[in-house]
């Protein structure tokens, strides 16, 4: 274990500092992606013709390798954290839009009719009826987006040490200290698992009407996937 | 829109079209890595997913394994494995397979588990064996969803296989990694475009397989 937590000084961060930086670089984009995805998904639900082109565009963006995305952005935003965050926000958006659309679409017609009959306007109906019922699906999407975001931050190390914990990987090679790479991989994985667990907890808190640990009865039309496979195109 | 200029410059340069660093050669390498990784991941994910989905047991364990596997950072794992094992094809395959198994495993499990129980009960009532129920009743019905899991795994593999270049292998990632170090953005954008196109071709391929393999009675929408 000697040297395991000896962070080389060229990273200009302590171990805790790297963790904080990593979380900031990974979670802010997910938040941005969510804020963008909510209105976009609602538009896709309202105007059905919009959904296929949106899916197509996001699929293409999702297929762009993160490293290439980073490098292309260097021209515009330099070798900064922002350069790492923008692609991650895009990837989060791609995962979240289908998740939200599926979740909102799975609200039963009679529930919507009941809300309309009670005098709910479209905005209030969306916020108070459709979104809460879609929470499990949205959280499932958030789990995938968060975990992959935390994992992808590490690639930022290739564009000039912008990868937080990933920078340990470059140093592991530079200084021939494999334990730094072990540290990086384990810490990143633990962070991802912890964030995932927090999101599961959030779902349990937000959906008190659902029995814990179970999901909605799977109907053929609305299958809800457990830790939502990253099904970007459907 | 200088990105488009980069794309144009990259693809119109005839030097990029032949030789060991030519587009056909790199494309072929990339496809080889991707197909191998997907085949390995499917060989692990499909049987386990089908079996657990059929018995309906082990869902929580699967979810946990999938989460744990997804939490492992592909790039970090690659660097670590290369430091430990040295360069080669295997160090690249391990992270790619770990990346692709969770979506295949979880979707297959969910697909088989959420098959409408009535035909399954009917088959059992007719005295079908469990294996025949799985392969002749559940599998055809679950196929669209299973394919979607394979498809998302395939796209992730195609996109992530670029990291092979970082550990001195070939593939389309060569353009991206070399372009990064040579400060040649034309190359990077060209490589990224090729990867994205390959991913779209993969999508189209899965769509075609779905049209052929999924029985008309099951086809959704």
Coordinates of C-alpha atoms in Angstrom, one line a residue:
Chain A
X1 CA 0.0 0.0 0.0
X2 CA 3.0 2.3 0.2
X3 CA 2.6 5.3 -2.2
X4 CA -1.0 4.3 -2.9
X5 CA -2.3 7.7 -1.9
X6 CA 0.9 9.6 -2.7
X7 CA -0.5 11.9 -5.3
X8 CA 2.3 13.3 -7.5
X9 CA 2.5 17.0 -7.0
X10 CA 2.1 17.8 -10.7
X11 CA -1.6 17.2 -10.4
X12 CA -1.8 20.1 -7.9
X13 CA -4.5 18.3 -6.0
X14 CA -4.8 16.2 -2.9
X15 CA -6.6 12.8 -3.2
X16 CA -9.7 14.4 -1.7
X17 CA -9.3 17.4 -4.1
X18 CA -9.2 15.0 -7.1
X19 CA -12.4 13.3 -5.9
X20 CA -14.1 16.6 -5.6
X21 CA -12.9 17.7 -9.0
X22 CA -14.0 14.4 -10.5
X23 CA -17.5 14.6 -9.1
X24 CA -17.8 18.2 -10.3
X25 CA -16.7 17.3 -13.8
X26 CA -19.0 14.3 -13.9
X27 CA -22.2 15.5 -12.2
X28 CA -22.6 19.0 -13.5
X29 CA -22.9 17.8 -17.1
X30 CA -25.6 15.2 -16.0
X31 CA -27.5 18.0 -14.3
X32 CA -27.2 20.2 -17.5
X33 CA -28.3 17.2 -19.6
X34 CA -31.3 16.7 -17.4
X35 CA -32.4 20.3 -17.5
X36 CA -32.1 20.2 -21.3
X37 CA -33.8 16.8 -21.6
X38 CA -36.9 17.6 -19.7
X39 CA -38.3 20.3 -22.0
X40 CA -37.0 18.4 -25.1
X41 CA -38.7 15.2 -24.0
X42 CA -41.9 17.0 -23.3
X43 CA -41.8 18.5 -26.9
X44 CA -41.2 15.0 -28.2
X45 CA -44.2 13.7 -26.3
X46 CA -46.4 16.6 -27.5
X47 CA -45.3 16.5 -31.1
X48 CA -44.9 12.8 -32.1
X49 CA -43.2 13.7 -35.4
X50 CA -40.4 15.3 -33.5
X51 CA -39.2 12.2 -31.7
X52 CA -37.6 10.1 -34.6
X53 CA -35.4 13.0 -35.8
X54 CA -34.4 13.9 -32.3
X55 CA -33.5 10.3 -31.6
X56 CA -31.6 10.1 -34.8
X57 CA -29.6 13.2 -34.0
X58 CA -28.8 12.1 -30.5
X59 CA -27.7 8.7 -31.7
X60 CA -25.2 10.2 -34.1
X61 CA -23.8 12.4 -31.3
X62 CA -23.7 9.4 -28.9
X63 CA -21.6 7.5 -31.5
X64 CA -18.9 10.1 -31.5
X65 CA -16.1 8.8 -29.3
X66 CA -15.5 11.0 -26.3
X67 CA -11.8 11.5 -27.0
X68 CA -12.6 12.9 -30.5
X69 CA -15.3 15.1 -29.0
X70 CA -12.8 16.5 -26.5
X71 CA -10.2 17.2 -29.1
X72 CA -12.5 18.9 -31.5
X73 CA -13.8 21.2 -28.7
X74 CA -10.2 22.2 -27.7
X75 CA -10.4 24.7 -30.6
X76 CA -13.4 26.4 -29.1
X77 CA -13.0 26.0 -25.3
X78 CA -9.3 25.3 -24.9
X79 CA -7.8 22.6 -22.6
X80 CA -10.3 23.3 -19.8
X81 CA -12.8 21.5 -17.7
X82 CA -15.5 22.9 -19.9
X83 CA -14.1 20.9 -22.8
X84 CA -14.6 17.7 -20.9
X85 CA -18.0 18.7 -19.6
X86 CA -19.7 19.6 -22.8
X87 CA -19.5 16.1 -24.4
X88 CA -20.6 14.5 -21.1
X89 CA -23.7 16.8 -21.0
X90 CA -24.5 15.7 -24.6
X91 CA -24.1 12.0 -23.7
X92 CA -26.3 12.5 -20.7
X93 CA -28.9 14.2 -22.8
X94 CA -28.9 11.3 -25.3
X95 CA -29.5 8.8 -22.5
X96 CA -32.1 10.9 -20.7
X97 CA -34.4 12.0 -23.5
X98 CA -35.6 8.4 -24.5
X99 CA -35.9 7.5 -20.8
X100 CA -38.1 10.5 -20.0
X101 CA -40.2 10.1 -23.2
X102 CA -40.8 6.4 -22.4
X103 CA -41.6 7.3 -18.8
X104 CA -44.0 10.1 -19.7
X105 CA -45.7 8.0 -22.4
X106 CA -46.2 5.1 -20.0
X107 CA -48.7 7.2 -18.0
X108 CA -52.1 5.6 -18.5
X109 CA -54.6 7.4 -20.6
X110 CA -57.2 7.3 -17.9
X111 CA -54.9 9.0 -15.4
X112 CA -54.4 11.9 -17.9
X113 CA -58.1 12.1 -18.5
X114 CA -58.7 12.3 -14.8
X115 CA -56.2 15.1 -14.4
X116 CA -57.7 17.0 -17.3
X117 CA -61.2 16.5 -15.8
X118 CA -60.0 17.9 -12.5
X119 CA -59.0 21.1 -14.4
X120 CA -55.2 20.6 -14.6
X121 CA -53.7 22.7 -17.4
X122 CA -51.1 21.1 -19.7
X123 CA -48.1 22.5 -17.7
X124 CA -49.5 21.5 -14.3
X125 CA -50.5 18.1 -15.6
X126 CA -47.0 17.6 -16.8
X127 CA -45.3 18.7 -13.6
X128 CA -47.8 17.1 -11.1
X129 CA -49.0 14.0 -12.9
X130 CA -46.8 12.9 -15.7
X131 CA -43.4 13.6 -14.2
X132 CA -44.0 11.9 -10.9
X133 CA -45.3 8.8 -12.5
X134 CA -42.3 8.8 -14.9
X135 CA -39.8 9.2 -12.0
X136 CA -38.7 5.5 -11.9
X137 CA -37.9 5.6 -15.7
X138 CA -36.1 9.0 -15.4
X139 CA -34.0 7.8 -12.4
X140 CA -33.1 4.7 -14.4
X141 CA -31.9 6.9 -17.2
X142 CA -30.1 9.2 -14.7
X143 CA -28.3 6.1 -13.2
X144 CA -26.9 5.2 -16.6
X145 CA -25.9 8.8 -17.4
X146 CA -24.3 9.4 -14.1
X147 CA -22.2 6.2 -14.0
X148 CA -21.0 6.6 -17.6
X149 CA -20.2 10.2 -17.0
X150 CA -18.1 9.4 -14.0
X151 CA -16.3 6.8 -16.0
X152 CA -15.7 9.1 -19.0
X153 CA -14.2 12.0 -17.1
X154 CA -11.0 9.9 -16.9
X155 CA -10.5 10.2 -20.7
X156 CA -10.1 13.9 -20.2
X157 CA -6.6 13.2 -19.0
X158 CA -5.5 12.8 -22.7
X159 CA -6.3 16.5 -23.4
X160 CA -3.8 18.0 -21.0
X161 CA -4.6 16.6 -17.5
X162 CA -8.3 17.5 -17.5
X163 CA -9.4 14.1 -16.3
X164 CA -9.4 14.5 -12.5
X165 CA -8.9 11.0 -11.2
X166 CA -8.0 10.0 -14.7
X167 CA -4.8 12.1 -14.5
X168 CA -3.5 9.5 -12.1
X169 CA -3.5 7.1 -15.1
X170 CA -1.1 9.3 -17.0
X171 CA 1.1 9.7 -14.0
X172 CA 1.1 6.0 -13.4
X173 CA 2.7 5.6 -16.8
X174 CA 4.9 8.6 -16.5
X175 CA 6.4 7.7 -13.1
X176 CA 6.0 3.9 -13.5
X177 CA 3.8 3.6 -10.5
X178 CA 1.0 1.1 -11.3
X179 CA -0.5 1.6 -7.8
X180 CA -1.7 5.1 -9.0
X181 CA -3.7 3.4 -11.8
X182 CA -5.2 0.9 -9.4
X183 CA -6.1 3.8 -7.1
X184 CA -7.7 5.7 -10.1
X185 CA -9.8 2.7 -11.3
X186 CA -10.9 1.7 -7.8
X187 CA -11.8 5.2 -6.7
X188 CA -13.7 5.9 -9.9
X189 CA -15.7 2.7 -9.6
X190 CA -16.5 3.3 -5.9
X191 CA -17.7 6.9 -6.8
X192 CA -19.9 5.5 -9.5
X193 CA -21.4 2.8 -7.3
X194 CA -22.0 5.3 -4.5
X195 CA -23.8 7.8 -6.8
X196 CA -25.8 5.0 -8.3
X197 CA -26.9 3.9 -4.8
X198 CA -27.8 7.5 -4.0
X199 CA -30.0 7.7 -7.0
X200 CA -31.8 4.5 -6.1
X201 CA -32.4 6.0 -2.6
X202 CA -33.7 9.1 -4.3
X203 CA -36.2 7.0 -6.3
X204 CA -37.4 5.3 -3.1
X205 CA -37.9 8.7 -1.5
X206 CA -39.6 10.3 -4.5
X207 CA -42.0 7.4 -5.1
X208 CA -43.5 6.5 -1.7
X209 CA -46.4 4.9 -3.4
X210 CA -44.2 2.2 -4.9
X211 CA -43.3 -0.9 -2.8
X212 CA -39.5 -0.9 -2.4
X213 CA -37.4 -3.0 -4.7
X214 CA -40.2 -3.8 -7.1
X215 CA -41.2 -2.1 -10.3
X216 CA -44.4 -1.4 -12.0
X217 CA -46.2 -4.4 -13.4
X218 CA -44.5 -4.9 -16.8
X219 CA -47.1 -4.4 -19.4
X220 CA -46.2 -5.5 -23.0
X221 CA -46.5 -1.9 -24.1
X222 CA -44.5 -0.2 -21.4
X223 CA -41.6 -2.3 -20.3
X224 CA -39.6 -0.7 -17.6
X225 CA -36.1 -1.8 -17.5
X226 CA -34.4 -2.3 -14.2
X227 CA -31.0 -0.6 -14.5
X228 CA -32.1 0.8 -17.8
X229 CA -29.9 -0.7 -20.5
X230 CA -28.5 2.2 -22.5
X231 CA -31.1 1.8 -25.2
X232 CA -30.5 5.0 -27.0
X233 CA -32.5 4.2 -30.1
X234 CA -35.9 3.0 -30.0
Chain B
X1 CA -18.3 25.6 -39.7
X2 CA -14.7 24.5 -39.8
X3 CA -15.6 21.0 -38.7
X4 CA -17.1 20.4 -42.1
X5 CA -14.0 21.8 -43.7
X6 CA -11.9 19.3 -41.7
X7 CA -14.1 16.4 -42.8
X8 CA -13.9 17.5 -46.4
X9 CA -10.1 17.9 -46.2
X10 CA -9.6 14.5 -44.6
X11 CA -11.7 12.6 -47.0
X12 CA -10.4 14.3 -50.1
X13 CA -6.8 13.6 -49.3
X14 CA -5.9 10.6 -51.4
X15 CA -3.1 9.7 -49.0
X16 CA -5.8 8.6 -46.6
X17 CA -7.2 5.9 -48.9
X18 CA -4.4 3.4 -49.2
X19 CA -1.6 1.8 -47.3
X20 CA -1.4 0.5 -43.7
X21 CA -2.7 3.8 -42.4
X22 CA -5.4 4.0 -45.0
X23 CA -9.1 4.2 -44.3
X24 CA -10.0 0.7 -45.6
X25 CA -7.3 -0.9 -43.5
X26 CA -8.2 1.0 -40.3
X27 CA -11.9 0.4 -40.8
X28 CA -11.3 -3.3 -41.2
X29 CA -9.2 -3.4 -38.0
X30 CA -11.9 -1.4 -36.1
X31 CA -14.6 -3.8 -37.3
X32 CA -12.5 -6.8 -36.3
X33 CA -12.0 -5.5 -32.7
X34 CA -15.7 -4.6 -32.5
X35 CA -17.0 -7.9 -33.8
X36 CA -14.7 -9.9 -31.5
X37 CA -15.6 -7.9 -28.5
X38 CA -19.3 -8.1 -29.2
X39 CA -19.1 -11.9 -29.8
X40 CA -17.3 -12.4 -26.5
X41 CA -19.8 -10.2 -24.6
X42 CA -22.7 -12.0 -26.2
X43 CA -21.2 -15.4 -25.4
X44 CA -21.2 -14.3 -21.7
X45 CA -24.4 -12.2 -21.6
X46 CA -26.9 -14.1 -23.7
X47 CA -26.8 -17.5 -22.0
X48 CA -26.8 -16.1 -18.5
X49 CA -29.5 -13.6 -19.3
X50 CA -31.7 -16.2 -21.0
X51 CA -31.4 -18.6 -18.1
X52 CA -32.0 -16.1 -15.3
X53 CA -34.8 -14.5 -17.3
X54 CA -36.5 -17.9 -17.8
X55 CA -36.2 -19.0 -14.1
X56 CA -36.9 -15.4 -12.9
X57 CA -34.3 -15.8 -10.3
X58 CA -31.2 -13.8 -9.6
X59 CA -32.5 -10.5 -10.9
X60 CA -31.1 -8.5 -8.0
X61 CA -27.7 -10.2 -8.3
X62 CA -27.7 -9.4 -12.0
X63 CA -28.6 -5.8 -11.4
X64 CA -25.8 -5.6 -8.9
X65 CA -23.3 -7.2 -11.2
X66 CA -24.4 -5.0 -14.1
X67 CA -24.0 -1.9 -12.0
X68 CA -20.6 -2.9 -10.7
X69 CA -19.4 -3.7 -14.2
X70 CA -20.8 -0.4 -15.6
X71 CA -19.0 1.5 -12.8
X72 CA -15.6 0.3 -13.9
X73 CA -14.1 3.0 -16.1
X74 CA -13.2 1.5 -19.5
X75 CA -10.3 3.9 -20.1
X76 CA -8.8 3.5 -16.7
X77 CA -9.1 -0.2 -16.8
X78 CA -7.4 -0.3 -20.2
X79 CA -4.4 1.7 -18.9
X80 CA -4.2 -0.4 -15.8
X81 CA -4.3 -3.7 -17.7
X82 CA -1.7 -2.5 -20.1
X83 CA 0.6 -1.5 -17.3
X84 CA 0.1 -5.0 -15.7
X85 CA 0.0 -7.2 -18.9
X86 CA 1.8 -5.2 -21.5
X87 CA 0.5 -4.3 -25.0
X88 CA -1.7 -6.6 -27.1
X89 CA -5.2 -7.4 -28.2
X90 CA -6.3 -9.0 -24.9
X91 CA -5.8 -5.9 -22.8
X92 CA -8.1 -4.1 -25.2
X93 CA -10.7 -6.8 -25.3
X94 CA -11.2 -7.0 -21.5
X95 CA -12.5 -3.4 -21.0
X96 CA -14.6 -3.7 -24.1
X97 CA -16.2 -6.9 -23.0
X98 CA -16.8 -5.5 -19.5
X99 CA -18.4 -2.5 -21.1
X100 CA -20.7 -4.6 -23.3
X101 CA -21.8 -7.4 -21.0
X102 CA -24.1 -5.3 -18.7
X103 CA -26.5 -4.0 -21.4
X104 CA -26.7 -7.4 -23.1
X105 CA -27.2 -9.3 -19.8
X106 CA -29.8 -6.9 -18.3
X107 CA -31.9 -6.5 -21.4
X108 CA -31.9 -10.2 -22.1
X109 CA -33.0 -10.9 -18.6
X110 CA -35.7 -8.3 -18.7
X111 CA -36.8 -9.3 -22.2
X112 CA -37.4 -13.0 -21.2
X113 CA -38.9 -12.1 -17.9
X114 CA -41.5 -9.7 -19.2
X115 CA -42.8 -12.1 -21.9
X116 CA -46.5 -12.4 -21.6
X117 CA -47.0 -15.4 -19.2
X118 CA -50.2 -16.8 -20.9
X119 CA -48.5 -18.5 -23.9
X120 CA -45.7 -19.7 -21.6
X121 CA -48.3 -21.3 -19.3
X122 CA -50.1 -22.7 -22.3
X123 CA -46.8 -24.3 -23.6
X124 CA -46.1 -25.7 -20.1
X125 CA -49.6 -27.0 -20.0
X126 CA -49.1 -28.8 -23.3
X127 CA -46.2 -30.6 -21.8
X128 CA -43.3 -28.7 -23.4
X129 CA -39.9 -29.1 -21.8
X130 CA -38.4 -26.0 -20.1
X131 CA -35.7 -25.7 -22.8
X132 CA -38.2 -25.8 -25.6
X133 CA -40.4 -23.2 -23.8
X134 CA -37.4 -21.0 -23.6
X135 CA -36.2 -21.3 -27.2
X136 CA -39.6 -21.7 -29.0
X137 CA -41.9 -19.6 -26.9
X138 CA -40.0 -17.0 -24.9
X139 CA -37.1 -16.3 -27.2
X140 CA -39.1 -15.4 -30.3
X141 CA -41.3 -13.0 -28.2
X142 CA -38.3 -11.5 -26.4
X143 CA -36.2 -11.2 -29.5
X144 CA -36.9 -7.5 -30.3
X145 CA -35.8 -6.4 -26.9
X146 CA -32.8 -8.8 -26.8
X147 CA -31.7 -7.3 -30.1
X148 CA -32.0 -3.8 -28.8
X149 CA -29.7 -4.7 -25.9
X150 CA -27.2 -6.2 -28.4
X151 CA -27.5 -3.1 -30.5
X152 CA -26.7 -0.6 -27.7
X153 CA -23.8 -2.8 -26.7
X154 CA -22.5 -2.8 -30.2
X155 CA -22.7 0.9 -30.6
X156 CA -20.9 1.4 -27.3
X157 CA -18.2 -1.0 -28.5
X158 CA -17.8 0.7 -31.8
X159 CA -17.4 4.1 -30.2
X160 CA -15.1 2.9 -27.4
X161 CA -12.9 0.6 -29.5
X162 CA -11.1 3.9 -30.4
X163 CA -9.2 3.5 -27.2
X164 CA -7.4 0.5 -28.7
X165 CA -5.3 3.1 -30.6
X166 CA -4.1 4.6 -27.3
X167 CA -2.3 1.3 -26.5
X168 CA -0.7 1.1 -29.9
X169 CA -3.2 -1.0 -31.8
X170 CA -4.9 0.0 -35.0
X171 CA -8.5 0.8 -35.7
X172 CA -10.1 4.1 -36.4
X173 CA -8.9 5.4 -33.1
X174 CA -5.5 5.7 -34.7
X175 CA -6.6 8.8 -36.5
X176 CA -8.0 10.3 -33.4
X177 CA -5.0 9.6 -31.1
X178 CA -2.4 10.4 -33.8
X179 CA -4.3 13.6 -34.7
X180 CA -4.4 14.6 -31.0
X181 CA -0.6 14.3 -30.6
X182 CA 0.2 15.8 -34.0
X183 CA -2.2 18.6 -33.4
X184 CA -3.9 17.6 -36.7
X185 CA -7.6 18.3 -36.1
X186 CA -8.4 17.3 -39.6
X187 CA -7.4 13.7 -38.8
X188 CA -9.3 13.7 -35.5
X189 CA -12.5 14.9 -37.1
X190 CA -12.1 12.5 -39.9
X191 CA -11.6 9.6 -37.5
X192 CA -14.6 10.6 -35.4
X193 CA -16.7 10.9 -38.5
X194 CA -15.7 7.4 -39.6
X195 CA -16.6 6.0 -36.2
X196 CA -20.0 7.7 -36.1
X197 CA -20.7 6.4 -39.6
X198 CA -19.7 2.9 -38.6
X199 CA -22.0 3.2 -35.6
X200 CA -24.9 4.2 -37.9
X201 CA -24.1 1.3 -40.2
X202 CA -24.2 -1.0 -37.1
X203 CA -27.7 0.5 -36.3
X204 CA -28.9 -0.2 -39.8
X205 CA -27.5 -3.7 -39.6
X206 CA -29.4 -4.5 -36.4
X207 CA -32.5 -3.0 -37.9
X208 CA -32.2 -5.4 -40.9
X209 CA -31.5 -8.4 -38.6
X210 CA -34.6 -7.4 -36.6
X211 CA -36.7 -7.3 -39.8
X212 CA -35.5 -10.7 -40.8
X213 CA -35.4 -12.5 -37.4
X214 CA -38.4 -11.2 -35.5
X215 CA -41.5 -13.1 -36.4
X216 CA -44.2 -10.9 -37.9
X217 CA -46.7 -11.7 -35.1
X218 CA -44.3 -10.3 -32.5
X219 CA -43.3 -7.2 -34.3
X220 CA -44.2 -4.2 -32.3
X221 CA -46.0 -1.2 -33.8

